[in-house]
Short mmCIF file of C-alpha atoms in Angstrom, two decimals:
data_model
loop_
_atom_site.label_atom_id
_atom_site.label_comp_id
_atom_site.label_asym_id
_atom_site.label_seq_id
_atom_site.Cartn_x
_atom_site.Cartn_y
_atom_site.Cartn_z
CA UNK A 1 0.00 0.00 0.00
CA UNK A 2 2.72 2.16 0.68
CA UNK A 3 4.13 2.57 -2.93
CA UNK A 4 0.72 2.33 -4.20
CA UNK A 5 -0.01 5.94 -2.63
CA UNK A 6 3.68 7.20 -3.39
CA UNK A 7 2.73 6.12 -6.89
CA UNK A 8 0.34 8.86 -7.61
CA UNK A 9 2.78 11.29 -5.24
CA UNK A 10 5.93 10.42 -7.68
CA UNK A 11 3.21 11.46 -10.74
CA UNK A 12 1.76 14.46 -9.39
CA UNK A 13 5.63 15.20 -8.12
CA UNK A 14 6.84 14.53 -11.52
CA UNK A 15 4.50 16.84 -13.33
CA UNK A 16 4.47 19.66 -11.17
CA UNK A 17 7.79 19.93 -10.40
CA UNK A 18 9.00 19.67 -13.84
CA UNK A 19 6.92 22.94 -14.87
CA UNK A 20 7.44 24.56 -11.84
CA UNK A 21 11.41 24.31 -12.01
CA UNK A 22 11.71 24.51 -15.80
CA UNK A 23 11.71 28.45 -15.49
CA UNK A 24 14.12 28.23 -12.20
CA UNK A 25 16.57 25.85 -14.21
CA UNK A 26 16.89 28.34 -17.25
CA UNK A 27 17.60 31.33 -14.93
CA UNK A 28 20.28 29.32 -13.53
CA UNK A 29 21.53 28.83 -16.31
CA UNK A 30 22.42 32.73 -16.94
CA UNK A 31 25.27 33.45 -14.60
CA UNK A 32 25.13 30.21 -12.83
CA UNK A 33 24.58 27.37 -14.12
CA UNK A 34 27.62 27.84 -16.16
CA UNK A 35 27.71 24.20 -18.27
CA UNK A 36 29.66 25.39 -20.71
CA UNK A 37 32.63 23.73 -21.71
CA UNK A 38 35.88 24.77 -19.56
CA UNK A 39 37.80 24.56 -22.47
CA UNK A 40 35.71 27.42 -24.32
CA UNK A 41 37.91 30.81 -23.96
CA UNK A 42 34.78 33.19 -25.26
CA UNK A 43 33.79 32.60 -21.84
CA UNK A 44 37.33 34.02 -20.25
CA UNK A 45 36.04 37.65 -20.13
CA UNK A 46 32.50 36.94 -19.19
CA UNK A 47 31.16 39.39 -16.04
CA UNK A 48 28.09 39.39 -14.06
CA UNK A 49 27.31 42.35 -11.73
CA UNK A 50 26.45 41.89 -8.42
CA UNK A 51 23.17 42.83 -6.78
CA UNK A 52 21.67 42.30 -3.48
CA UNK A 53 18.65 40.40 -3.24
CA UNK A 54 15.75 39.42 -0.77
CA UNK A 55 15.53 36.11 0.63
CA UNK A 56 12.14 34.45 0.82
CA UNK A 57 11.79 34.51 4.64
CA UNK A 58 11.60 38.12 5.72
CA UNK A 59 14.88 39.98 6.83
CA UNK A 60 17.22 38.48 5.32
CA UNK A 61 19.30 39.06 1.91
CA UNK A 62 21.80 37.34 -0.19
CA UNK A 63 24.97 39.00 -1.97
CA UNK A 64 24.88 37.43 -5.29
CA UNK A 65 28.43 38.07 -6.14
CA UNK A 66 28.75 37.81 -10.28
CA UNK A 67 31.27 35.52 -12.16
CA UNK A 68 34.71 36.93 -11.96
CA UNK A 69 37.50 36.32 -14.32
CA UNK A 70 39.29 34.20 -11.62
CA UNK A 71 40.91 30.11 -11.54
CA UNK A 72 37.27 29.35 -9.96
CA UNK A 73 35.46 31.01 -12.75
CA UNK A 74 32.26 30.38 -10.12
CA UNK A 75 29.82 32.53 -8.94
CA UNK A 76 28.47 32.12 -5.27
CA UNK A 77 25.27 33.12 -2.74
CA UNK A 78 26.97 34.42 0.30
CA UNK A 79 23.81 34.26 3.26
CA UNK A 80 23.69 37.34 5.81
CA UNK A 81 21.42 37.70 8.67
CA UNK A 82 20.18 41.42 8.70
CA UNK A 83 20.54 42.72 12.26
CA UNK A 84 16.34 43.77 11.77
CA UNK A 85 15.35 40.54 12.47
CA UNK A 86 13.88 39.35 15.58
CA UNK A 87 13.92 35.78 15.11
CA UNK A 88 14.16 33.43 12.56
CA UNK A 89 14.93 29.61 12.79
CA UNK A 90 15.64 28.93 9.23
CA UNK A 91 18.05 31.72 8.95
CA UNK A 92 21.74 31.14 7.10
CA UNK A 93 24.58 32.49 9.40
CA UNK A 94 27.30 34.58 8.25
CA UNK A 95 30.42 33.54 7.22
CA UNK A 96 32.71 33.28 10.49
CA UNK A 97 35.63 35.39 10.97
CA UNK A 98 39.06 33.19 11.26
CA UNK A 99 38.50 34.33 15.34
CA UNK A 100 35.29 33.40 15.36
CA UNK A 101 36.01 30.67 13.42
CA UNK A 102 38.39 29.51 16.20
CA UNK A 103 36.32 29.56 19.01
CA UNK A 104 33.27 27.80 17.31
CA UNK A 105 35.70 25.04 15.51
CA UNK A 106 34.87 23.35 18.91
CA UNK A 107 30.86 22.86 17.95
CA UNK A 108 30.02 19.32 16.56
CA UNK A 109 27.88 19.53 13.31
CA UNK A 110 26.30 16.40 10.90
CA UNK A 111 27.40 16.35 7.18
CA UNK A 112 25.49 13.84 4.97
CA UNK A 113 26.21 13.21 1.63
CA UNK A 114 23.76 11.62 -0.90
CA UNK A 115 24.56 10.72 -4.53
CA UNK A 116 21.16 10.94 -6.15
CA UNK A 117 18.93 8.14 -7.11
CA UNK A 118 18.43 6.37 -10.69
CA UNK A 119 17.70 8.80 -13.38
CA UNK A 120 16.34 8.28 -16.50
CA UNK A 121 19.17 8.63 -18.51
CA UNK A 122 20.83 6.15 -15.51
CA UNK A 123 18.35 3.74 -16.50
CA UNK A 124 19.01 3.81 -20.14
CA UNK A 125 23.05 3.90 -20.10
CA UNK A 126 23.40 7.19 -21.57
CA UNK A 127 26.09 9.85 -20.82
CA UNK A 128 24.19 12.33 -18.43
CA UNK A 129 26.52 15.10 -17.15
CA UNK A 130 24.77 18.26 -17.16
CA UNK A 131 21.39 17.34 -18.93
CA UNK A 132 18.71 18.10 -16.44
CA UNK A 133 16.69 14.66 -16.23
CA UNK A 134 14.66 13.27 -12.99
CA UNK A 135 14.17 10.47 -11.32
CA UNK A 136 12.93 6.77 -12.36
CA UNK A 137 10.52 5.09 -9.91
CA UNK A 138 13.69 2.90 -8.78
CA UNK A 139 15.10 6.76 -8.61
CA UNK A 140 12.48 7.74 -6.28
CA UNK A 141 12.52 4.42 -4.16
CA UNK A 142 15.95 4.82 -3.32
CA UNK A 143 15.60 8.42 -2.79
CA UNK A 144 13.11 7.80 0.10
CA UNK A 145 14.99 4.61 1.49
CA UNK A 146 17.96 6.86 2.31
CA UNK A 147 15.62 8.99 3.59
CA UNK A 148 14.65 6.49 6.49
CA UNK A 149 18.58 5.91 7.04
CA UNK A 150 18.95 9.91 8.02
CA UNK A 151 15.30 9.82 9.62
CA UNK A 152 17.14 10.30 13.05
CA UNK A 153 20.00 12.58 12.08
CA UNK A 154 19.16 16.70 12.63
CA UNK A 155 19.50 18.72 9.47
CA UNK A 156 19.03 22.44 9.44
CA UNK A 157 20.64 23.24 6.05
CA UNK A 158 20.19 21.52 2.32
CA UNK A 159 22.94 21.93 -0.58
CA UNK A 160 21.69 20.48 -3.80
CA UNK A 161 22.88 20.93 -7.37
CA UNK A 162 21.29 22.86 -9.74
CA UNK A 163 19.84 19.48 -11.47
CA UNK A 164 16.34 18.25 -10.68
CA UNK A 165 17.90 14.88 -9.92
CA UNK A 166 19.20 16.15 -7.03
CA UNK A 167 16.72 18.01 -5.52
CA UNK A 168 14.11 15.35 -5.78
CA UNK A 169 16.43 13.22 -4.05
CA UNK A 170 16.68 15.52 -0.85
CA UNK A 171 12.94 16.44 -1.24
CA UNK A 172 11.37 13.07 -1.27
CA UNK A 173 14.23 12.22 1.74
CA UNK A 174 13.59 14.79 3.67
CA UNK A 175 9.41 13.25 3.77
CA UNK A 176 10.59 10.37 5.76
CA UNK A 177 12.55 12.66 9.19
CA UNK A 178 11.01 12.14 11.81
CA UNK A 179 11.36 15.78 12.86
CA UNK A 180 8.57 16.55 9.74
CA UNK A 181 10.50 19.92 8.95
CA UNK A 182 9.68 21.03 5.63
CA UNK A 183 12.46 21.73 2.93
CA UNK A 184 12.09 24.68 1.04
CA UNK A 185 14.03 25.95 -1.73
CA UNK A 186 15.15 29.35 -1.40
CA UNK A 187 14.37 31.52 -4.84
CA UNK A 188 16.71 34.20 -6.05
CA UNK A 189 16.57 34.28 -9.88
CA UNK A 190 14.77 37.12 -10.09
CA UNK A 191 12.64 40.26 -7.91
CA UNK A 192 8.87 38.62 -8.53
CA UNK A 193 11.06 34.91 -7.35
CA UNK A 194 11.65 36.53 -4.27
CA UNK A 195 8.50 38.53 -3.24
CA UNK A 196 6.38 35.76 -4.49
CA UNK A 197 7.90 32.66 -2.06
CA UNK A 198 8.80 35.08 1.03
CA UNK A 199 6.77 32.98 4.31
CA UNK A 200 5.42 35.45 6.47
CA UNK A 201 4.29 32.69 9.60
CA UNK A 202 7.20 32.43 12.10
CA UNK A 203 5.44 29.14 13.41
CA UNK A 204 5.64 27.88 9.58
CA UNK A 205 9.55 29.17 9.43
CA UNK A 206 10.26 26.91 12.59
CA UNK A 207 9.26 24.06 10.85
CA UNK A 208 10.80 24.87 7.61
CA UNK A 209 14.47 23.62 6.19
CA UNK A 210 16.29 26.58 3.85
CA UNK A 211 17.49 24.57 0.54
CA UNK A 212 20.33 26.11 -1.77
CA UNK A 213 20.66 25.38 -4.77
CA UNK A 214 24.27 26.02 -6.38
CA UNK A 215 25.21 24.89 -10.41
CA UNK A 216 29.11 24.61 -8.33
CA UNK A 217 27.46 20.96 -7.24
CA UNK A 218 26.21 19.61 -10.33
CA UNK A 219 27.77 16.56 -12.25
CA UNK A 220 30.64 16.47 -13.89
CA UNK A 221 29.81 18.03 -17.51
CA UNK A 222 30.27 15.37 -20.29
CA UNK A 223 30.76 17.73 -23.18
CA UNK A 224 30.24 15.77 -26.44
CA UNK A 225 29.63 12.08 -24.61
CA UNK A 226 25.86 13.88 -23.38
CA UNK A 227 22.96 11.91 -24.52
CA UNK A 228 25.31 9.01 -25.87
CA UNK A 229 24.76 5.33 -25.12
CA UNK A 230 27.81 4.33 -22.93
CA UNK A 231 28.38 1.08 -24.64
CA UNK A 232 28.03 2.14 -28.22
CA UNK A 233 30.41 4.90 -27.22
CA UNK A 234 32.83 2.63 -26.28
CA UNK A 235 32.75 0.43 -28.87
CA UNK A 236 32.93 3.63 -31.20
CA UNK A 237 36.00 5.04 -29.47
CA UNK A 238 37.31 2.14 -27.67
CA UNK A 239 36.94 1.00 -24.18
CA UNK A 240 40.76 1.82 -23.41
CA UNK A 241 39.74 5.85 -24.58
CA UNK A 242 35.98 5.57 -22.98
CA UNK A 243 37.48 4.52 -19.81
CA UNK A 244 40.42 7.12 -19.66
CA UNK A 245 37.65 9.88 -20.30
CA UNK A 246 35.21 8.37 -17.59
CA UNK A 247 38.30 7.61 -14.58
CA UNK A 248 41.03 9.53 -15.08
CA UNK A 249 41.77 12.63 -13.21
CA UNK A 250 42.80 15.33 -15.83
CA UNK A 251 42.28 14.29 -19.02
CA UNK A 252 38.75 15.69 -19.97
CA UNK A 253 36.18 14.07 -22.88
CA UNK A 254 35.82 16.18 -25.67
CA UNK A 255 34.94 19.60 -24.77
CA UNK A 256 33.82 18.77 -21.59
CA UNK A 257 35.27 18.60 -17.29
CA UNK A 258 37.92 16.44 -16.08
CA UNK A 259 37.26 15.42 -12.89
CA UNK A 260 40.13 17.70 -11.77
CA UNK A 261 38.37 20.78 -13.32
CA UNK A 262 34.78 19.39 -11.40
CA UNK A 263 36.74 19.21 -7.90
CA UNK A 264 37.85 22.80 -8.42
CA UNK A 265 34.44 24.03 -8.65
CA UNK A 266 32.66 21.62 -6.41
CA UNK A 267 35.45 22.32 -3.62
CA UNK A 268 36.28 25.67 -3.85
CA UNK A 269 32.53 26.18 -3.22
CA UNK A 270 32.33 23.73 -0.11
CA UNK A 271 34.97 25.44 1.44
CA UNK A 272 33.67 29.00 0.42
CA UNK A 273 29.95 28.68 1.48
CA UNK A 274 29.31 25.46 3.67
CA UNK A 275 32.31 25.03 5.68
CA UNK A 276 31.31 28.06 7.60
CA UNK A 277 27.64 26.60 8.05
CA UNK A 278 29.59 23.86 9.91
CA UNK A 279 31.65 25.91 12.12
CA UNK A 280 28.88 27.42 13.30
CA UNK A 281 27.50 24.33 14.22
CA UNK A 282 24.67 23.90 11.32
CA UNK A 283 24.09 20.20 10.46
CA UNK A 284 24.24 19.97 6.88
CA UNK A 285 22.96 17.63 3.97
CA UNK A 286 24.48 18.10 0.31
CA UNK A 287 21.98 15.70 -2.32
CA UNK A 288 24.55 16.03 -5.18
CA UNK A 289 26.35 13.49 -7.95
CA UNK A 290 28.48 10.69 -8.42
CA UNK A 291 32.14 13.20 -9.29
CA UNK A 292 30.96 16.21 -7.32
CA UNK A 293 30.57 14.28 -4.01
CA UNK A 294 33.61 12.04 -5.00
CA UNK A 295 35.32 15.51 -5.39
CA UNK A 296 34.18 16.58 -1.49
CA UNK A 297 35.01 13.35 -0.19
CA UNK A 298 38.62 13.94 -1.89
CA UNK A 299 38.88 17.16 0.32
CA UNK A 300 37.24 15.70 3.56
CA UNK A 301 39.42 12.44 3.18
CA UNK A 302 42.60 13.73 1.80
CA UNK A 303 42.94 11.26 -1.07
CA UNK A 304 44.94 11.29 -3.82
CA UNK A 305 44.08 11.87 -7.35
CA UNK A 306 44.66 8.23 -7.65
CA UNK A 307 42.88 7.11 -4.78
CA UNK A 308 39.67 9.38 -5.96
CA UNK A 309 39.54 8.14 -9.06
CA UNK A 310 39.03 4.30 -7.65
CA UNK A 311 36.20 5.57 -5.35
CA UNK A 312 32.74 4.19 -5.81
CA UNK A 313 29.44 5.76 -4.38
CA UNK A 314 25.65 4.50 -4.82
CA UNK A 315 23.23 5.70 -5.68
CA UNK A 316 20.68 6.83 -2.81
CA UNK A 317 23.02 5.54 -0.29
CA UNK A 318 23.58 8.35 2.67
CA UNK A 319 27.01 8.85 4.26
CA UNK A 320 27.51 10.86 7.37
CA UNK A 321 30.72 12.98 8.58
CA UNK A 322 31.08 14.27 11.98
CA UNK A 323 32.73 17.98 11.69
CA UNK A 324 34.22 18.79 15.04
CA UNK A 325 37.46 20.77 16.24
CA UNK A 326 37.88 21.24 12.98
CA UNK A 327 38.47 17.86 11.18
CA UNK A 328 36.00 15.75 9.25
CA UNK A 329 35.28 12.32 10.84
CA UNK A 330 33.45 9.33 8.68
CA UNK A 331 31.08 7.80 10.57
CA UNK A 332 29.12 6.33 7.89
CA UNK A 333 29.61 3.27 5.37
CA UNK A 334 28.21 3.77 1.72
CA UNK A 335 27.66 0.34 1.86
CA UNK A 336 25.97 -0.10 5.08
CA UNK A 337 23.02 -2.52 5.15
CA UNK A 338 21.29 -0.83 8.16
CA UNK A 339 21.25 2.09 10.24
CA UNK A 340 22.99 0.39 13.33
CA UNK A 341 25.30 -0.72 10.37
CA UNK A 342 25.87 2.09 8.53
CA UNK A 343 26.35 5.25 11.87
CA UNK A 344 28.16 5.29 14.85
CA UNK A 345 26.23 7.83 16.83
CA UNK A 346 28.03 10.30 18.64
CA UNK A 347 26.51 11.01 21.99
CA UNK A 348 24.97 14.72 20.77
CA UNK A 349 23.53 12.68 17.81
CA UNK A 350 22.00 9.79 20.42
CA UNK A 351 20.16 12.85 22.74
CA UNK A 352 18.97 14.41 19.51
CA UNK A 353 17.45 11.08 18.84
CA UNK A 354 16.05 10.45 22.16
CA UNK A 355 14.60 13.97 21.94
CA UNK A 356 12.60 12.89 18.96
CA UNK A 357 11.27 9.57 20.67
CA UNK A 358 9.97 11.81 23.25
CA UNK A 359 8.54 14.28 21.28
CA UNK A 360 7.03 11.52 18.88
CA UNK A 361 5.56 9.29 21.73
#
């Protein structure tokens, strides 16, 4: 009975979301989404100007800082609280001086990581990269399965990529906490975005998750391999070439991202805008893709080109980090069967849980 009612959920999801986002997506796509090919130099002297913008829940704004002709070439949504507001539980801190930085390097802070589940283009061995496609029903499954694993785990922040993918993963997770927050994805692409989504209920903004969306964490672009049947590929170019283009670390497919240029972007922007959620003491969840997470993990774990390059992740499968004193500490297996399998609980992650048996019984 269960996926009998998420059946007509996933359609309704499907179609609504699709029409809903289509206009978001192609706003990204002008001075953030950026999925044009690195290797394209008309894009060198590219500038966006910068403009201050309204969040959707009152009193706060966002410096959207414009692309800059930079190593990074990336734009980023820097979060301040304005000092007029009173109260607001779903706010986004301020990045952390390096003093303040110090003294709150002692808070403990969740990081979970989610690749996202089956796609379409997943399901029919094609090249995806970039392309914006959602979820299959095995998509959506898995989507809500790692949902239960994190049921138990606080979240007060969501990073997703720019890709619907993504953000259907962390949605359709996010309907299986226990806590029954309610993720909402914070519009910025334009003035009537922003007026039109604002939540003016403070009881509604306590129960409400912010969700940032940032083109930085989408997929590794695939340049001329997009749309293209894996296997005929290879057997048109040779599995030797197809492989060095898919797992090497900087050698890119034709006109498209190495996995060294998609750890540039991907990282620079963990460290630039979540890092400092973390230090503050924000538990975080990122629903990204298979080489922008593998690029993170290469940061959090210190690995080697070579070792990143070997590393695996599955879909829908949640791993968790502990950030404390400043170091990241895996405490969750990709591969873990269960939840008792897959986290060791610290003890502030065991009294959030009890909290939630009391307040759910």
């Amino acid at each position: 009975m269960y996926l009998l009612k998420y059946s007509d959920f996933c359609s309704f999801f499907l179609k609504s979301w699709t029409l809903r986002m289509a206009s978001s997506v192609l706003n990204q796509a002008i001075g953030r989404f950026h999925c044009f090919s690195p290797l394209d130099k008309s894009h060198d002297n590219r500038k966006l100007g910068s403009d201050l913008v309204r969040s959707p829940f009152k009193g706060h704004k966002f410096q959207v800082s414009g692309l800059k002709k930079d190593t990074r070439r990336s734009s980023s949504i820097r979060a301040s609280a304005s000092r007029s507001t009173v109260f607001d539980p779903v706010s986004i801190p301020s990045k952390s001086t390096s003093s303040e930085s110090q003294k709150k390097s002692s808070n403990e802070a969740a990081l979970i990581l989610i690749r996202h589940g089956e796609s379409l283009w997943n399901e029919k061995n094609l090249f995806t990269g970039c392309v914006d496609v959602p979820l299959t029903k095995k998509g959506i499954e898995e989507a809500i399965d790692a949902g239960k694993r994190i049921s138990n785990i606080p979240i007060d922040m969501i990073y997703t990529s720019a890709l619907i993918r993504a953000q259907m993963t962390a949605m359709l997770a996010m309907t299986q906490h226990r806590h029954r927050k309610v993720p909402i994805i914070l519009h910025d692409e334009n003035e009537r975005a922003q007026l039109w989504s604002q939540v003016f209920s403070e009881d509604t903004k306590k129960q409400s998750i912010p969700v940032i969306t940032a083109w930085q964490l989408n997929e590794r672009m695939y340049g001329e391999l997009q749309g293209l049947n894996k296997q005929e590929t290879a057997a048109r170019y040779g599995k030797e070439q197809v492989h060095e283009w898919r797992r090497s670390y900087d050698i890119p497919p034709p006109n498209g991202e190495s996995l060294e240029m998609c750890a540039k972007r991907a990282v620079a922007y963990f460290k630039d805008e979540i890092e400092s959620q973390l230090l503050s003491g924000k538990n975080v969840m990122i629903a990204a893709h298979g080489n922008s997470l593998r690029s993170i993990i290469m940061y959090l774990d210190r690995l080697t080109s070579q070792e990143v390059i070997s590393l695996e992740l599955s879909t829908g499968i949640p791993m968790l980090y502990i950030f404390k004193e400043g170091k990241f500490i895996r405490r969750g297996s990709p591969v873990g069967p269960s939840e008792a399998g897959v986290y060791a609980y610290t003890r502030r992650l065991a009294q959030y849980r009890q909290k939630l048996d009391e307040m759910l019984n």
